[in-house]
């Protein structure tokens, strides 16, 4: 059997393991190890696995992940998410669909202190869903706006997916963070537009709430917005200015959240303990996934599949944008079944050389596009991670209702991707100027 | 709960608490290093190395706790559509070898740590031996394997008793 055929068989076995509910990280390690052992020797494969796992876990670059995750959990447990939503609600709640619009704003701002889409959806969902229920919002709009809004958390820095993409492709994490800002804000505007158009056609989906006084709005601004801006400036400001490494920016962000909560007398040992335990578990899941992907990637590299694919793409007599469209379609389909982070880790060794080396696309732009495409996967059936998170909060709402409500937001995501393809400067402008 | 399963749960919880404490140490170390750099133009020798090793130990020790809460990402595509009898038969067919793989991986990680210890390899900047951190990751994999074994056991027993 040729090395290429071994690679294809390995990929098929990997998908069989996934189909039978073996965790993705385990499946990548098992297939990566077995394939390496088949092409080399079991001794060499065990040596490779042990080395790669320890060097992944002890990598200084990857230690940024727990820090930014912790920053998000700490912000949640110290009530920053709740105060943020209050601010957005005071500003927008009196418009039809205003609470769903406020949810998008709150998700975007919370995304600035949290690196994960699921944490953003869980945090804002826990606060926004009871409010929307109280004001008689349709379940479909309420739940879908939270599930979709969570995706803003992966575009607006800090973003765990950008960190992993940056490390996998050796791109600057700071430049990727900068590249995500304008597309993130654009997506928020498109989401808001989707809500406005929806409630204009079906006013009963999101009735207008009470209008807040300017005093209430000012208090909410002081309570919710200022602290987030301070934390963002302290942590990511230092990263963009080149004073901190990404890990330092994450640790300083955690320190800033701790400081803000102490100054506001909202700190509790319980919040610190809960945030730490949630962080270690989530980070363990992510880093085992990264370790598994590296082991799997070593096997795939041995089979020379990426080189064969790059050679095949280079030989195609098709315009690059058509090949790119096919690649995006593959991501879109796989994104419906595989988690965003796992999908990026799994496919980057295969597609990145084709897109960047053969087709000549900008690696930073590709990172943003990929994050957007896989963000679709978190709200599409059957494996829409954010939809399941929202379902966990709104237990009485059937999954079908949430998936049905997601369609207008999916169209907004499509529009955002189309705009980014037509105008790549949306992603490359900020890193070009400031990076 | 079976006493063995109970013991594994206790060990997993303790490991998770230690993992959290190590993360707290990492944050403190990085913030102290930044403060020293900004305020006194100094630094703590070997911060980058220490952050890496402490993070490795923290992640390793939290692996099992993540598995206890079914936190390791898996996809529900086929198994939940199968009839309960088929699910019972197929469950251990995949989960048992996966658990055994993790246990062997833990043993191999331990051997890797031993090789590093015997070779006298040390951290490049500070010169301290880092193999204890490899042992901690190996221990994390060991309890992860045990947790997966305990999770797979009821279905194995169900199939054997049939």
XYZ file of C-alpha atoms in Angstrom:
597
model
C 0.000 0.000 0.000
C 1.392 3.436 -0.911
C 1.928 6.065 1.803
C -0.843 8.142 0.216
C -3.295 5.231 0.439
C -2.330 4.677 4.107
C -3.152 8.348 4.704
C -6.564 8.045 3.059
C -7.357 4.874 5.063
C -6.233 6.689 8.235
C -8.590 9.592 7.533
C -11.488 7.161 6.920
C -10.763 5.316 10.208
C -10.610 8.677 11.963
C -14.117 9.552 10.760
C -15.397 6.081 11.744
C -14.064 6.621 15.290
C -15.717 10.053 15.394
C -19.013 8.588 14.224
C -18.922 6.146 17.142
C -18.526 8.917 19.688
C -14.829 8.606 20.429
C -13.696 12.103 21.548
C -12.020 13.960 18.674
C -8.708 14.390 20.530
C -8.478 10.641 21.338
C -9.352 9.718 17.733
C -6.637 12.003 16.357
C -4.054 10.556 18.760
C -5.035 6.937 18.074
C -5.061 7.276 14.270
C -1.959 9.499 14.255
C -0.070 6.988 16.426
C -1.280 3.897 14.512
C -0.512 5.447 11.117
C 2.947 6.562 12.245
C 3.591 3.101 13.661
C 2.449 1.483 10.386
C 4.696 3.675 8.226
C 7.599 3.655 10.695
C 7.744 1.511 13.832
C 5.680 1.305 17.047
C 8.701 2.421 19.101
C 9.191 5.517 16.975
C 5.452 6.229 17.118
C 5.331 6.073 20.932
C 8.408 8.282 21.120
C 6.795 10.810 18.757
C 3.506 10.778 20.705
C 5.147 11.310 24.119
C 7.413 14.083 22.839
C 4.672 15.918 20.939
C 2.158 15.744 23.796
C 4.617 17.097 26.362
C 6.029 19.772 24.048
C 2.457 20.899 23.181
C 1.395 21.124 26.818
C 4.612 22.911 27.827
C 4.722 25.299 24.857
C 5.023 28.903 26.038
C 3.055 30.110 22.984
C 0.110 27.854 23.874
C 0.069 28.928 27.526
C -1.822 31.988 26.266
C -4.951 29.827 25.843
C -5.679 29.165 29.547
C -5.029 32.837 30.320
C -7.602 34.235 27.882
C -10.124 31.539 28.828
C -9.661 32.375 32.500
C -10.140 36.079 31.731
C -13.576 35.263 30.212
C -14.696 32.962 33.046
C -13.550 35.441 35.686
C -15.435 38.246 33.895
C -18.519 36.026 33.959
C -18.290 34.984 37.609
C -17.572 38.532 38.816
C -20.688 39.816 37.030
C -19.038 41.855 34.259
C -21.186 40.094 31.610
C -24.375 40.921 33.465
C -23.471 44.629 33.813
C -22.557 44.765 30.146
C -25.949 43.426 29.146
C -27.620 45.990 31.391
C -25.768 48.730 29.518
C -26.762 47.400 26.073
C -30.339 46.884 27.272
C -30.627 50.471 28.615
C -29.448 51.844 25.264
C -31.491 49.671 22.869
C -34.252 47.925 24.841
C -37.034 50.353 23.859
C -36.808 49.599 20.110
C -38.743 46.696 18.526
C -36.324 43.762 18.679
C -34.178 45.981 20.911
C -33.250 43.210 23.346
C -32.019 40.990 20.507
C -30.031 43.985 19.212
C -28.683 44.606 22.729
C -27.666 40.932 22.838
C -25.481 41.415 19.729
C -23.860 44.490 21.286
C -23.286 42.697 24.587
C -21.808 39.647 22.795
C -19.439 41.865 20.785
C -18.274 43.776 23.864
C -18.008 40.634 26.003
C -15.989 39.099 23.134
C -13.409 41.786 23.905
C -12.658 40.192 27.280
C -13.381 36.568 26.403
C -11.700 34.314 23.875
C -14.372 31.711 23.295
C -17.663 31.608 21.394
C -19.242 29.066 23.716
C -18.319 31.074 26.826
C -19.747 34.212 25.198
C -23.004 32.428 24.298
C -23.276 30.880 27.778
C -22.547 34.147 29.602
C -24.835 36.433 27.606
C -27.462 33.681 27.206
C -27.808 33.240 30.972
C -28.539 36.974 31.305
C -30.361 37.842 28.072
C -32.749 34.893 27.689
C -34.765 35.465 30.905
C -35.046 39.183 30.004
C -36.301 38.446 26.489
C -38.775 35.921 27.879
C -40.039 38.572 30.337
C -40.676 41.009 27.486
C -42.563 38.420 25.393
C -39.929 37.785 22.723
C -40.479 34.757 20.476
C -38.308 31.815 21.579
C -36.879 31.463 18.073
C -35.561 35.053 17.954
C -34.399 35.131 21.595
C -32.426 31.882 21.510
C -31.054 32.249 17.972
C -29.829 35.791 18.629
C -27.757 34.509 21.575
C -26.445 31.453 19.692
C -25.422 33.569 16.689
C -24.111 36.428 18.838
C -21.742 33.993 20.556
C -19.890 33.657 17.243
C -18.833 37.308 17.626
C -16.647 36.117 20.504
C -14.333 34.247 18.103
C -13.826 37.219 15.782
C -13.362 40.043 18.270
C -10.038 39.669 20.079
C -8.974 37.868 22.165
C -9.935 34.716 20.276
C -8.783 31.187 21.091
C -9.367 30.103 17.488
C -7.130 32.895 16.160
C -4.460 31.883 18.693
C -4.552 28.263 17.557
C -4.591 29.268 13.862
C -1.685 31.652 14.464
C 0.398 28.982 16.183
C -0.446 26.302 13.593
C 0.483 28.576 10.669
C 3.254 30.590 12.395
C 1.375 33.871 11.884
C 1.484 36.753 14.371
C -1.326 36.408 16.926
C -1.356 40.196 17.401
C -1.928 40.756 13.647
C -4.676 38.124 13.606
C -6.379 39.797 16.565
C -6.219 43.148 14.750
C -7.592 41.533 11.571
C -10.638 40.226 13.467
C -11.809 43.608 14.813
C -13.449 45.175 11.702
C -15.033 41.894 10.447
C -16.325 41.319 14.001
C -17.937 44.756 14.123
C -19.249 44.312 10.565
C -20.832 40.999 11.536
C -22.419 42.624 14.578
C -23.946 45.325 12.327
C -25.215 42.666 9.890
C -26.751 40.680 12.771
C -28.479 43.853 13.988
C -29.737 44.485 10.445
C -31.100 40.926 10.343
C -32.996 41.524 13.620
C -34.356 44.898 12.404
C -35.611 43.421 9.108
C -37.120 40.432 10.907
C -39.101 42.444 13.460
C -40.189 44.884 10.767
C -41.935 41.961 9.014
C -43.089 40.165 12.182
C -43.470 42.776 14.925
C -44.716 40.156 17.421
C -41.309 38.410 17.423
C -39.656 41.166 19.491
C -41.948 43.730 21.139
C -40.428 47.022 22.307
C -39.455 47.304 25.993
C -39.533 50.213 28.444
C -37.508 53.314 27.556
C -34.699 53.977 30.055
C -34.007 57.451 31.380
C -30.666 59.127 30.550
C -29.689 58.787 34.210
C -30.192 55.013 34.051
C -28.192 54.887 30.835
C -25.318 56.869 32.331
C -25.218 54.579 35.377
C -25.216 51.504 33.142
C -22.403 53.001 31.051
C -20.292 53.592 34.163
C -21.079 50.138 35.513
C -20.705 47.974 32.418
C -18.820 49.621 29.622
C -16.016 51.503 31.339
C -14.615 48.442 33.131
C -14.542 46.413 29.907
C -12.742 49.238 28.088
C -10.191 49.455 30.913
C -9.541 45.696 30.898
C -9.333 45.630 27.084
C -6.896 48.570 27.037
C -4.768 47.089 29.831
C -4.511 43.633 28.266
C -4.821 43.848 24.485
C -3.575 47.460 24.331
C -0.237 46.204 25.645
C -0.217 43.395 23.076
C -1.004 45.699 20.131
C 1.578 48.225 21.337
C 4.189 45.453 21.396
C 4.804 45.662 25.162
C 3.447 42.206 25.999
C 3.679 38.763 24.469
C 0.205 37.175 23.958
C 0.657 35.093 27.160
C 1.569 38.215 29.109
C -1.461 40.036 27.641
C -3.687 37.174 28.838
C -2.168 37.110 32.331
C -2.395 40.908 32.588
C -6.042 40.648 31.455
C -6.786 38.159 34.265
C -4.969 40.452 36.691
C -7.009 43.443 35.423
C -10.326 41.597 35.898
C -9.222 40.594 39.418
C -8.217 44.193 40.169
C -11.500 45.647 38.835
C -13.558 43.134 40.831
C -11.533 43.885 43.989
C -11.911 47.653 43.559
C -15.660 47.244 43.001
C -15.887 44.860 45.968
C -17.344 42.170 43.738
C -14.468 39.726 44.217
C -15.217 36.450 45.965
C -13.087 33.372 46.586
C -15.933 31.288 45.196
C -15.790 33.199 41.880
C -12.007 32.726 41.738
C -12.297 28.992 42.479
C -15.100 28.391 39.983
C -13.368 30.386 37.246
C -10.103 28.481 37.819
C -11.733 25.045 37.708
C -13.755 25.899 34.592
C -10.579 27.231 32.983
C -8.444 24.158 33.703
C -11.122 21.815 32.292
C -11.749 23.892 29.157
C -8.012 24.395 28.596
C -7.377 20.663 29.065
C -9.973 19.928 26.377
C -8.425 22.454 23.960
C -4.783 21.547 24.541
C -5.460 17.801 24.259
C -7.169 18.621 20.964
C -4.106 20.606 19.847
C -1.781 17.775 20.969
C -3.941 15.209 19.153
C -3.955 17.364 16.006
C -0.153 17.645 16.086
C 0.205 13.851 16.386
C -2.335 13.388 13.577
C -0.565 16.094 11.532
C 2.777 14.268 11.857
C 1.169 11.150 10.391
C -0.527 13.135 7.589
C 2.786 14.838 6.743
C 4.432 11.390 6.540
C 1.820 10.264 3.990
C 2.576 13.383 1.863
C -1.146 14.085 1.400
C -0.681 17.894 1.751
C 2.018 17.894 -0.973
C -0.098 15.735 -3.286
C -3.092 18.019 -2.729
C -1.018 21.173 -3.290
C 0.414 19.675 -6.497
C -3.060 18.707 -7.677
C -4.455 22.198 -6.961
C -1.490 23.834 -8.734
C -2.174 21.698 -11.806
C -5.862 22.597 -11.994
C -6.780 24.898 -14.838
C -9.221 26.860 -12.718
C -9.119 30.436 -11.449
C -7.821 30.562 -7.824
C -11.096 31.981 -6.508
C -12.969 28.881 -7.741
C -10.542 26.553 -5.943
C -10.916 28.788 -2.893
C -14.709 28.516 -3.210
C -14.454 24.696 -3.260
C -12.222 24.767 -0.141
C -14.677 27.068 1.655
C -17.519 24.728 0.678
C -15.615 21.801 2.216
C -15.144 23.834 5.420
C -18.827 24.751 5.401
C -19.950 21.114 5.107
C -17.399 19.768 7.625
C -18.220 22.671 9.956
C -21.735 21.283 10.325
C -20.309 18.090 11.856
C -16.993 18.954 13.496
C -16.287 21.552 16.184
C -14.700 24.790 14.920
C -11.399 24.397 16.756
C -10.995 20.719 15.867
C -11.831 21.438 12.230
C -9.202 24.165 11.969
C -6.569 22.000 13.640
C -7.416 19.059 11.423
C -7.520 20.831 8.077
C -4.882 23.557 8.354
C -1.966 21.174 7.589
C -3.865 20.039 4.473
C -5.372 23.250 3.045
C -3.067 26.026 4.294
C -0.189 25.212 1.866
C -2.684 25.116 -1.037
C -4.341 28.436 -0.188
C -1.258 30.433 0.777
C 1.622 28.901 -1.205
C -0.160 27.708 -4.351
C -3.083 30.148 -4.684
C -1.216 33.093 -3.130
C -3.899 34.309 -0.690
C -2.959 36.435 2.325
C -2.561 34.113 5.370
C -4.100 36.673 7.755
C -7.128 37.147 5.483
C -7.477 33.356 5.158
C -7.448 33.062 8.948
C -10.354 35.507 9.252
C -12.328 33.814 6.454
C -11.811 30.382 7.995
C -12.890 31.602 11.422
C -16.046 33.075 9.854
C -16.846 29.906 7.925
C -16.368 27.661 10.926
C -18.400 30.155 12.992
C -21.312 29.122 10.782
C -20.803 25.580 12.013
C -21.489 26.593 15.615
C -25.092 27.497 14.713
C -25.916 24.959 11.993
C -27.426 21.487 12.569
C -26.570 18.805 13.531
C -23.537 19.839 15.637
C -24.182 23.541 16.320
C -22.190 23.917 19.539
C -23.643 27.331 20.451
C -27.174 26.058 19.841
C -26.589 23.286 22.391
C -25.148 25.811 24.859
C -28.255 27.993 24.483
C -30.463 24.923 24.772
C -28.705 24.227 28.098
C -29.824 27.649 29.336
C -33.325 27.652 27.740
C -34.253 24.057 28.582
C -37.944 24.491 27.628
C -37.189 25.589 24.033
C -36.962 22.720 21.507
C -33.735 22.475 19.481
C -35.739 22.758 16.234
C -37.045 26.189 17.330
C -33.503 27.468 17.899
C -32.247 26.079 14.576
C -35.282 27.616 12.813
C -34.536 31.030 14.313
C -30.897 30.899 13.223
C -31.562 31.328 9.469
C -31.572 35.181 9.325
C -28.269 35.193 11.222
C -26.798 32.609 8.850
C -27.689 34.893 5.938
C -25.901 37.740 7.755
C -22.835 35.472 8.134
C -22.966 34.646 4.395
C -23.147 38.372 3.605
C -20.152 39.044 5.844
C -18.088 36.320 4.121
C -19.094 37.642 0.670
C -18.032 41.171 1.670
C -14.695 39.872 2.974
C -14.048 38.000 -0.260
C -14.975 41.052 -2.348
C -13.052 43.485 -0.122
C -10.160 41.661 1.618
C -9.054 45.036 3.032
C -11.818 44.672 5.646
C -9.525 42.135 7.322
C -6.091 43.289 6.176
C -6.456 47.065 6.739
C -5.815 47.153 10.511
C -2.895 44.684 10.598
C -1.389 46.554 7.621
C -1.609 49.865 9.469
C -0.895 48.857 13.065
C 0.545 45.333 13.018
C -20.727 3.932 43.398
C -18.058 1.207 43.333
C -15.205 1.967 45.803
C -12.634 1.956 42.961
C -14.707 4.443 40.963
C -15.107 6.564 44.102
C -11.330 6.618 44.684
C -10.705 7.653 41.071
C -13.243 10.487 41.446
C -11.484 11.728 44.601
C -8.043 11.608 42.919
C -9.457 13.387 39.841
C -10.949 16.159 41.942
C -7.712 16.637 43.900
C -5.725 16.751 40.642
C -8.129 19.384 39.299
C -7.612 21.595 42.369
C -3.826 21.307 42.008
C -4.198 22.192 38.299
C -6.114 25.347 39.258
C -3.458 26.311 41.810
C -0.690 25.841 39.215
C -2.557 28.148 36.805
C -2.776 30.756 39.546
C 1.014 30.416 39.953
C 1.506 30.903 36.201
C -0.534 34.116 36.244
C 1.332 35.424 39.297
C 4.715 34.611 37.760
C 3.905 36.340 34.447
C 2.455 39.446 36.126
C 5.457 39.674 38.490
C 7.831 39.338 35.542
C 6.024 42.093 33.589
C 5.973 44.349 36.670
C 9.707 43.818 37.242
C 10.422 44.581 33.584
C 8.308 47.737 33.462
C 9.188 49.133 36.900
C 12.793 48.036 37.463
C 13.987 47.004 34.016
C 14.628 43.511 35.394
C 13.082 40.062 34.986
C 12.690 36.691 36.668
C 15.195 34.245 35.184
C 13.521 31.381 33.303
C 9.971 32.750 33.420
C 9.132 31.465 29.921
C 10.382 27.949 30.769
C 8.634 27.878 34.123
C 5.336 29.099 32.567
C 5.554 26.303 29.995
C 6.270 23.532 32.525
C 3.677 24.722 35.051
C 1.055 24.990 32.280
C 1.939 21.459 31.119
C 1.445 20.092 34.634
C -1.804 22.038 35.067
C -3.238 20.773 31.769
C -2.129 17.197 32.421
C -3.743 17.139 35.862
C -7.031 18.601 34.555
C -7.475 16.053 31.716
C -9.341 13.520 33.859
C -11.661 16.077 35.434
C -12.603 17.264 31.946
C -13.419 13.637 31.007
C -15.537 13.160 34.172
C -17.716 16.042 32.966
C -17.760 14.651 29.391
C -15.845 17.766 28.374
C -13.666 16.191 25.672
C -15.413 17.045 22.417
C -17.194 14.154 20.721
C -19.728 14.014 17.918
C -23.210 12.502 18.297
C -23.804 11.296 14.754
C -24.588 7.606 14.670
C -24.560 6.055 18.139
C -27.616 7.895 19.478
C -29.643 6.783 16.429
C -28.944 3.094 17.104
C -31.356 0.893 19.085
C -30.362 0.505 22.791
C -29.146 -3.102 22.311
C -26.822 -2.160 19.450
C -25.617 0.838 21.449
C -24.746 -1.459 24.364
C -22.759 -3.782 22.095
C -20.966 -1.084 20.118
C -20.166 1.179 23.105
C -17.370 -0.938 24.656
C -16.088 -1.941 21.226
C -14.738 1.589 20.790
C -14.516 3.084 24.288
C -12.577 0.217 25.892
C -9.664 0.246 23.385
C -9.592 4.072 23.639
C -9.260 3.832 27.452
C -6.512 1.199 27.142
C -4.702 3.372 24.586
C -4.683 6.257 27.078
C -3.264 3.983 29.799
C -0.466 2.775 27.509
C 0.164 6.406 26.450
C 0.511 7.275 30.163
C 3.087 4.477 30.592
C 4.984 5.676 27.500
C 4.960 9.272 28.770
C 6.388 7.974 32.058
C 9.136 6.164 30.141
C 9.849 9.351 28.191
C 10.223 11.192 31.515
C 12.597 8.482 32.721
C 14.692 8.784 29.530
C 14.922 12.566 30.031
C 15.937 12.037 33.684
C 18.616 9.456 32.787
C 20.027 11.590 29.982
C 20.516 14.472 32.440
C 18.565 16.846 30.179
C 17.714 20.094 31.983
C 15.847 23.344 31.237
C 18.065 25.465 28.950
C 17.968 28.795 30.880
C 17.701 27.841 34.533
C 19.341 24.439 34.318
C 16.835 22.667 36.569
C 15.649 19.132 35.757
C 12.178 19.239 34.168
C 11.387 15.504 34.043
C 9.067 15.721 37.127
C 6.691 17.774 34.948
C 6.655 14.953 32.367
C 5.772 12.531 35.195
C 2.892 14.825 36.189
C 1.547 14.806 32.608
C 1.948 10.990 32.553
C 0.000 10.788 35.819
C -2.699 12.997 34.275
C -2.975 10.593 31.332
C -3.089 7.642 33.743
C -6.090 9.000 35.648
C -7.704 10.033 32.348
C -7.367 6.412 31.176
C -8.852 5.153 34.461
C -11.786 7.574 34.194
C -12.509 6.386 30.640
C -12.197 2.762 31.817
C -14.717 3.388 34.615
C -17.056 5.094 32.108
C -16.771 2.137 29.705
C -17.092 -0.535 32.434
C -20.919 -0.613 32.829
C -21.384 -1.325 29.115
C -18.610 -3.952 29.187
C -20.339 -5.642 32.134
C -23.666 -5.402 30.324
C -22.252 -7.180 27.251
C -20.414 -9.818 29.319
C -23.468 -10.591 31.393
C -25.670 -11.063 28.322
